[in-house]
């Protein structure tokens, strides 16, 4: 049996390299993009392809990476979370709000021990994620709209907490993880790597991870298989919010301040990282591996454009065009795969 | 009266095949102005194919097609529409979020010189037209707020009053209540007086006999009878539909089949007074261990809804379910699964993951039994291999994407996912639809094995053969209500059709 299986599996592949490549396009295209961009910038600027700069890129994508872990779960389920940046922002502000600030900071905050502050902040983002989850599953609001509302709600809570001021102090653990380093490697990069690895392990090796892929692959079939689809969708919304919250807290330490609208660019960056990496917007295909490639594509692009002396206003447009190209590939890859399956 | 007029539509020797399979073989058909022409035949007999040729949906066929004596060839449904032919399909095609008036005038709204919609005129005219159907509906209300029966009547109204000379109605009465059927028939008769030609397709033979002037019977792609309605009866039509003398290769189930004495084994499922909107009315029955309960009925009789309620996908408006004596209200399909209920729906697409390998499809419903946190892929594959062997799924490769398997083998995978830890109650919807004879027999044998193991099995089907080949006891569901139970007595295809 085993040998006939390998033979058949080989046969499936041997039907031609072209169909195989086509079915793998969502994994190959982002990788080629990454190689192309790296090659281009390495040739265009001598300061790009250095070890120092690699460190820069890693640090630059870390906060996005932490947020993108949770978002990958959500997109694999064919849902979306637009509240990630706002939740990151409010969690970062909350952890500062619960920390004793210097006397010149004019915020009516509630200083608490560091561990309590961190715990409360994580509780806050989990709670906001739970509201997303309930809106999506119990009430039945599409995630696009539900998280759009949450984006505003979280921004509102942020505004009420800081009232236009800026806070600087966060618990020492957060300061270390966000801006410290060990043996020359920033803790932020290590945390991001650990979270990405954790996300990958959960998605690949646990029952819950399988459920996420199955719900994303065919929600109707998942329900007819007796899975609790609402519970799984709710869980991914909470996971997304908690990842965002952690990204937010470390981000605040990394930037050195907590203030309103600090994370606005992270919404687009995180979605772009997941989608550029090749995770299907229709759910069920992709994973953390794709997200990592996507993060590097974005990181290399953002960093490389700084090295090649380009109009900084043009950068925004270029990023938009790259995202559009990735979306086109994403949708085509799905179609090609469906054709290959027929 | 109509004999002295030539037909407005005439088809001669129509043959149509789909990929080598002949759906129509040399069919002649004539339709006269001022005539209601009933069409009957089993699923797949060719009625719908013929109507789709008339409505310009199928454009490739051989044979002559004449309108008013002129040879014609439609290239699209638009051509047919321009020639005054309109069809109401079995599935509702309305815009639920638009008003009743907009639906009546869909694509044909009255506009003024500037191209703006004349709302007042549209509402007034829609109201007048609906009044002719005996419908007292506010034309400005939202269509989706009305009952399904009313929505269907409004769709029919749109077609009837579109000025078409030839109107084709495919199963128009399946969602209608008796008074609504009466109103529809009254309108059809009025249109007949005005000279419209109407084709009326229905499984409800009583309806056909009541309203039509002529009845044509189809069987296996041929026209086997055409008579005046007054000169025939239900029994004769059913006989013509299913034929006698073993024409088909398979068991034709035209002879009486003796159902066994009902078993006294424990009751696994007890359903009491189940009701759901317009789909189900006071449905009560029991299913016992080691028994296959067949539920037969026409398309739209409420079977689908019933199966979904049993599996926790739909919530009934009233009534109770009890599994092994414990009352249950399933909050989700997961709750139903945990209570020991399994469902294989009629559509494989709804049940399987086509882009995932076979073993993941088989293990999905039992993952919580083999792993609490971490997956055990080796064990999953072993379980899948056992099922693949037992059910003779081809090719026997559990790593292959499900989409690469044939339909019959996919159906077996859909069964296999429930069999490693057998449920208490297995609900099968159309378990053999669209399968070849060999695969059908395989499925029948699997179901009999499961019965022998003591499962309670419910088979729901719109095909009498499926129910007859599997069931120990048969319930007939008609317009949402159970109307007949066959137990410990002879049963045959015509007896089933008669009851439905």
mmCIF file of N, CA, C and O in Angstrom, chain A residues 1 5 8 12 15 204-207 210-211 214 218 220-228 284-285 334 337-338 341, chain B residues 308 311 313 333-334 337 343 349-353 355 360 364-365 368 371-375 380-381 400-401 417-418:
data_model
loop_
_atom_site.group_PDB
_atom_site.id
_atom_site.type_symbol
_atom_site.label_atom_id
_atom_site.label_comp_id
_atom_site.label_asym_id
_atom_site.label_seq_id
_atom_site.Cartn_x
_atom_site.Cartn_y
_atom_site.Cartn_z
ATOM 1 N N UNK A 1 0.833 -1.214 0.000
ATOM 2 C CA UNK A 1 0.000 0.000 0.000
ATOM 3 C C UNK A 1 0.862 1.256 0.000
ATOM 4 O O UNK A 1 0.686 2.161 -0.781
ATOM 5 N N UNK A 5 1.121 4.061 -2.847
ATOM 6 C CA UNK A 5 0.744 5.436 -2.529
ATOM 7 C C UNK A 5 1.790 6.421 -3.016
ATOM 8 O O UNK A 5 1.478 7.424 -3.649
ATOM 9 N N UNK A 8 1.605 6.651 -6.654
ATOM 10 C CA UNK A 8 0.505 7.466 -7.170
ATOM 11 C C UNK A 8 0.716 8.950 -6.915
ATOM 12 O O UNK A 8 0.427 9.788 -7.749
ATOM 13 N N UNK A 12 0.850 11.809 -9.535
ATOM 14 C CA UNK A 12 0.076 13.040 -9.494
ATOM 15 C C UNK A 12 0.969 14.218 -9.867
ATOM 16 O O UNK A 12 0.560 15.124 -10.577
ATOM 17 N N UNK A 15 2.402 14.173 -13.622
ATOM 18 C CA UNK A 15 1.530 14.533 -14.739
ATOM 19 C C UNK A 15 2.047 15.778 -15.447
ATOM 20 O O UNK A 15 1.558 16.184 -16.477
ATOM 21 N N UNK A 204 -0.101 23.916 12.454
ATOM 22 C CA UNK A 204 0.305 22.702 11.760
ATOM 23 C C UNK A 204 0.090 21.434 12.566
ATOM 24 O O UNK A 204 -0.258 20.404 12.014
ATOM 25 N N UNK A 205 0.295 21.532 13.888
ATOM 26 C CA UNK A 205 0.344 20.292 14.650
ATOM 27 C C UNK A 205 -0.793 20.103 15.647
ATOM 28 O O UNK A 205 -0.827 19.108 16.340
ATOM 29 N N UNK A 206 -1.685 21.064 15.771
ATOM 30 C CA UNK A 206 -2.757 20.861 16.752
ATOM 31 C C UNK A 206 -4.094 20.656 16.063
ATOM 32 O O UNK A 206 -4.295 21.016 14.906
ATOM 33 N N UNK A 207 -5.000 20.076 16.825
ATOM 34 C CA UNK A 207 -6.353 19.831 16.340
ATOM 35 C C UNK A 207 -7.022 21.169 16.000
ATOM 36 O O UNK A 207 -7.686 21.307 14.980
ATOM 37 N N UNK A 210 -5.942 22.392 12.645
ATOM 38 C CA UNK A 210 -6.629 21.686 11.563
ATOM 39 C C UNK A 210 -8.036 22.261 11.370
ATOM 40 O O UNK A 210 -8.485 22.495 10.251
ATOM 41 N N UNK A 211 -8.719 22.487 12.491
ATOM 42 C CA UNK A 211 -10.074 23.041 12.399
ATOM 43 C C UNK A 211 -10.061 24.400 11.687
ATOM 44 O O UNK A 211 -10.945 24.701 10.899
ATOM 45 N N UNK A 214 -9.827 23.760 8.044
ATOM 46 C CA UNK A 214 -11.028 23.138 7.499
ATOM 47 C C UNK A 214 -12.177 24.145 7.436
ATOM 48 O O UNK A 214 -12.926 24.186 6.466
ATOM 49 N N UNK A 218 -13.866 25.085 3.735
ATOM 50 C CA UNK A 218 -15.265 24.895 3.361
ATOM 51 C C UNK A 218 -16.098 24.959 4.627
ATOM 52 O O UNK A 218 -16.236 23.977 5.338
ATOM 53 N N UNK A 220 -19.246 25.346 5.196
ATOM 54 C CA UNK A 220 -20.460 24.527 5.187
ATOM 55 C C UNK A 220 -20.110 23.075 5.545
ATOM 56 O O UNK A 220 -20.759 22.459 6.381
ATOM 57 N N UNK A 221 -19.057 22.570 4.903
ATOM 58 C CA UNK A 221 -18.660 21.184 5.161
ATOM 59 C C UNK A 221 -18.200 21.022 6.605
ATOM 60 O O UNK A 221 -18.448 19.996 7.226
ATOM 61 N N UNK A 222 -17.530 22.040 7.135
ATOM 62 C CA UNK A 222 -17.095 21.964 8.527
ATOM 63 C C UNK A 222 -18.311 21.836 9.432
ATOM 64 O O UNK A 222 -18.322 21.046 10.376
ATOM 65 N N UNK A 223 -19.342 22.598 9.117
ATOM 66 C CA UNK A 223 -20.536 22.527 9.942
ATOM 67 C C UNK A 223 -21.214 21.160 9.794
ATOM 68 O O UNK A 223 -21.648 20.571 10.776
ATOM 69 N N UNK A 224 -21.270 20.658 8.561
ATOM 70 C CA UNK A 224 -21.880 19.352 8.351
ATOM 71 C C UNK A 224 -21.011 18.213 8.886
ATOM 72 O O UNK A 224 -21.438 17.075 8.928
ATOM 73 N N UNK A 225 -19.753 18.519 9.240
ATOM 74 C CA UNK A 225 -18.923 17.503 9.867
ATOM 75 C C UNK A 225 -19.071 17.544 11.378
ATOM 76 O O UNK A 225 -18.403 16.812 12.087
ATOM 77 N N UNK A 226 -19.930 18.439 11.865
ATOM 78 C CA UNK A 226 -20.159 18.520 13.291
ATOM 79 C C UNK A 226 -19.098 19.308 14.044
ATOM 80 O O UNK A 226 -18.890 19.088 15.224
ATOM 81 N N UNK A 227 -18.410 20.229 13.368
ATOM 82 C CA UNK A 227 -17.481 21.105 14.076
ATOM 83 C C UNK A 227 -18.256 22.296 14.609
ATOM 84 O O UNK A 227 -19.228 22.742 14.004
ATOM 85 N N UNK A 228 -17.780 22.830 15.745
ATOM 86 C CA UNK A 228 -18.415 24.031 16.271
ATOM 87 C C UNK A 228 -17.781 25.256 15.614
ATOM 88 O O UNK A 228 -16.857 25.869 16.129
ATOM 89 N N UNK A 284 -8.417 28.849 4.137
ATOM 90 C CA UNK A 284 -8.038 27.450 3.996
ATOM 91 C C UNK A 284 -6.682 27.176 3.381
ATOM 92 O O UNK A 284 -6.232 26.039 3.390
ATOM 93 N N UNK A 285 -6.026 28.178 2.825
ATOM 94 C CA UNK A 285 -4.716 27.957 2.179
ATOM 95 C C UNK A 285 -3.718 28.964 2.687
ATOM 96 O O UNK A 285 -4.048 30.153 2.801
ATOM 97 N N UNK A 334 -5.722 31.150 -6.448
ATOM 98 C CA UNK A 334 -6.882 30.378 -6.019
ATOM 99 C C UNK A 334 -7.555 29.742 -7.235
ATOM 100 O O UNK A 334 -7.903 28.573 -7.247
ATOM 101 N N UNK A 337 -5.557 26.924 -8.706
ATOM 102 C CA UNK A 337 -5.595 25.734 -7.871
ATOM 103 C C UNK A 337 -6.932 25.014 -8.046
ATOM 104 O O UNK A 337 -6.985 23.799 -8.132
ATOM 105 N N UNK A 338 -8.008 25.777 -8.095
ATOM 106 C CA UNK A 338 -9.311 25.154 -8.300
ATOM 107 C C UNK A 338 -9.342 24.401 -9.621
ATOM 108 O O UNK A 338 -9.890 23.316 -9.722
ATOM 109 N N UNK A 341 -7.534 21.212 -9.381
ATOM 110 C CA UNK A 341 -8.240 20.198 -8.585
ATOM 111 C C UNK A 341 -9.362 19.531 -9.375
ATOM 112 O O UNK A 341 -9.807 18.457 -9.032
ATOM 113 N N UNK B 308 -32.033 18.683 8.329
ATOM 114 C CA UNK B 308 -31.227 19.724 8.956
ATOM 115 C C UNK B 308 -31.598 19.920 10.417
ATOM 116 O O UNK B 308 -30.757 20.233 11.261
ATOM 117 N N UNK B 311 -30.009 17.316 12.618
ATOM 118 C CA UNK B 311 -28.560 17.481 12.810
ATOM 119 C C UNK B 311 -28.212 18.840 13.435
ATOM 120 O O UNK B 311 -27.058 19.233 13.475
ATOM 121 N N UNK B 313 -28.754 21.870 12.439
ATOM 122 C CA UNK B 313 -28.393 22.967 11.545
ATOM 123 C C UNK B 313 -29.531 23.983 11.468
ATOM 124 O O UNK B 313 -29.308 25.169 11.275
ATOM 125 N N UNK B 333 -24.450 21.979 15.172
ATOM 126 C CA UNK B 333 -24.232 20.650 14.611
ATOM 127 C C UNK B 333 -23.257 19.872 15.495
ATOM 128 O O UNK B 333 -23.317 18.651 15.554
ATOM 129 N N UNK B 334 -22.367 20.609 16.170
ATOM 130 C CA UNK B 334 -21.416 19.926 17.061
ATOM 131 C C UNK B 334 -22.174 19.233 18.187
ATOM 132 O O UNK B 334 -21.829 18.118 18.577
ATOM 133 N N UNK B 337 -23.707 16.112 16.829
ATOM 134 C CA UNK B 337 -22.689 15.075 16.658
ATOM 135 C C UNK B 337 -22.359 14.418 17.990
ATOM 136 O O UNK B 337 -22.269 13.190 18.086
ATOM 137 N N UNK B 343 -25.094 13.165 9.862
ATOM 138 C CA UNK B 343 -25.872 13.490 8.661
ATOM 139 C C UNK B 343 -24.966 13.457 7.442
ATOM 140 O O UNK B 343 -23.853 13.969 7.469
ATOM 141 N N UNK B 349 -20.747 18.580 -2.102
ATOM 142 C CA UNK B 349 -20.001 19.825 -1.985
ATOM 143 C C UNK B 349 -20.122 20.417 -0.576
ATOM 144 O O UNK B 349 -19.205 21.044 -0.065
ATOM 145 N N UNK B 350 -21.289 20.207 0.038
ATOM 146 C CA UNK B 350 -21.530 20.763 1.369
ATOM 147 C C UNK B 350 -20.873 19.949 2.456
ATOM 148 O O UNK B 350 -20.866 20.333 3.609
ATOM 149 N N UNK B 351 -20.382 18.790 2.118
ATOM 150 C CA UNK B 351 -20.015 17.826 3.144
ATOM 151 C C UNK B 351 -18.510 17.581 3.148
ATOM 152 O O UNK B 351 -17.967 17.148 4.141
ATOM 153 N N UNK B 352 -17.844 17.834 2.028
ATOM 154 C CA UNK B 352 -16.456 17.407 1.872
ATOM 155 C C UNK B 352 -15.541 18.582 1.556
ATOM 156 O O UNK B 352 -15.983 19.633 1.109
ATOM 157 N N UNK B 353 -14.251 18.350 1.804
ATOM 158 C CA UNK B 353 -13.239 19.366 1.549
ATOM 159 C C UNK B 353 -12.461 18.936 0.316
ATOM 160 O O UNK B 353 -11.592 18.080 0.386
ATOM 161 N N UNK B 355 -10.250 20.284 -1.586
ATOM 162 C CA UNK B 355 -8.829 20.579 -1.760
ATOM 163 C C UNK B 355 -7.977 19.935 -0.675
ATOM 164 O O UNK B 355 -6.796 20.224 -0.563
ATOM 165 N N UNK B 360 -7.847 13.468 5.568
ATOM 166 C CA UNK B 360 -8.332 14.577 6.401
ATOM 167 C C UNK B 360 -9.850 14.676 6.320
ATOM 168 O O UNK B 360 -10.516 15.071 7.275
ATOM 169 N N UNK B 364 -12.002 14.203 9.959
ATOM 170 C CA UNK B 364 -12.415 15.495 10.518
ATOM 171 C C UNK B 364 -13.441 15.375 11.642
ATOM 172 O O UNK B 364 -13.376 16.093 12.622
ATOM 173 N N UNK B 365 -14.382 14.451 11.493
ATOM 174 C CA UNK B 365 -15.456 14.372 12.492
ATOM 175 C C UNK B 365 -15.067 13.584 13.736
ATOM 176 O O UNK B 365 -15.825 13.539 14.690
ATOM 177 N N UNK B 368 -11.542 14.720 17.636
ATOM 178 C CA UNK B 368 -11.545 14.890 19.089
ATOM 179 C C UNK B 368 -11.492 13.554 19.817
ATOM 180 O O UNK B 368 -11.221 13.507 21.001
ATOM 181 N N UNK B 371 -7.338 12.734 19.283
ATOM 182 C CA UNK B 371 -6.313 13.623 19.807
ATOM 183 C C UNK B 371 -6.959 14.736 20.608
ATOM 184 O O UNK B 371 -8.003 15.256 20.235
ATOM 185 N N UNK B 372 -6.322 15.060 21.742
ATOM 186 C CA UNK B 372 -6.888 16.147 22.537
ATOM 187 C C UNK B 372 -6.274 17.464 22.104
ATOM 188 O O UNK B 372 -6.978 18.433 21.868
ATOM 189 N N UNK B 373 -4.929 17.487 21.975
ATOM 190 C CA UNK B 373 -4.294 18.738 21.581
ATOM 191 C C UNK B 373 -3.538 18.555 20.261
ATOM 192 O O UNK B 373 -3.848 19.206 19.273
ATOM 193 N N UNK B 374 -2.576 17.639 20.270
ATOM 194 C CA UNK B 374 -1.751 17.463 19.074
ATOM 195 C C UNK B 374 -2.395 16.474 18.108
ATOM 196 O O UNK B 374 -3.013 15.492 18.529
ATOM 197 N N UNK B 375 -2.230 16.726 16.844
ATOM 198 C CA UNK B 375 -2.736 15.813 15.820
ATOM 199 C C UNK B 375 -1.892 14.547 15.809
ATOM 200 O O UNK B 375 -0.711 14.576 16.155
ATOM 201 N N UNK B 380 -4.441 8.947 12.008
ATOM 202 C CA UNK B 380 -5.477 9.390 11.068
ATOM 203 C C UNK B 380 -5.412 8.604 9.768
ATOM 204 O O UNK B 380 -6.418 8.149 9.242
ATOM 205 N N UNK B 381 -4.194 8.438 9.273
ATOM 206 C CA UNK B 381 -4.025 7.705 8.017
ATOM 207 C C UNK B 381 -4.427 6.249 8.170
ATOM 208 O O UNK B 381 -5.050 5.676 7.280
ATOM 209 N N UNK B 400 -4.422 11.334 -1.430
ATOM 210 C CA UNK B 400 -4.852 12.013 -2.646
ATOM 211 C C UNK B 400 -5.878 13.098 -2.305
ATOM 212 O O UNK B 400 -6.712 12.903 -1.428
ATOM 213 N N UNK B 401 -5.827 14.229 -3.033
ATOM 214 C CA UNK B 401 -6.851 15.248 -2.808
ATOM 215 C C UNK B 401 -8.218 14.676 -3.153
ATOM 216 O O UNK B 401 -8.380 13.982 -4.157
ATOM 217 N N UNK B 417 -16.629 9.106 6.860
ATOM 218 C CA UNK B 417 -16.246 9.975 7.963
ATOM 219 C C UNK B 417 -17.053 9.698 9.221
ATOM 220 O O UNK B 417 -16.645 10.066 10.309
ATOM 221 N N UNK B 418 -18.216 9.055 9.071
ATOM 222 C CA UNK B 418 -19.039 8.777 10.255
ATOM 223 C C UNK B 418 -18.858 7.368 10.788
ATOM 224 O O UNK B 418 -19.461 7.006 11.786
#
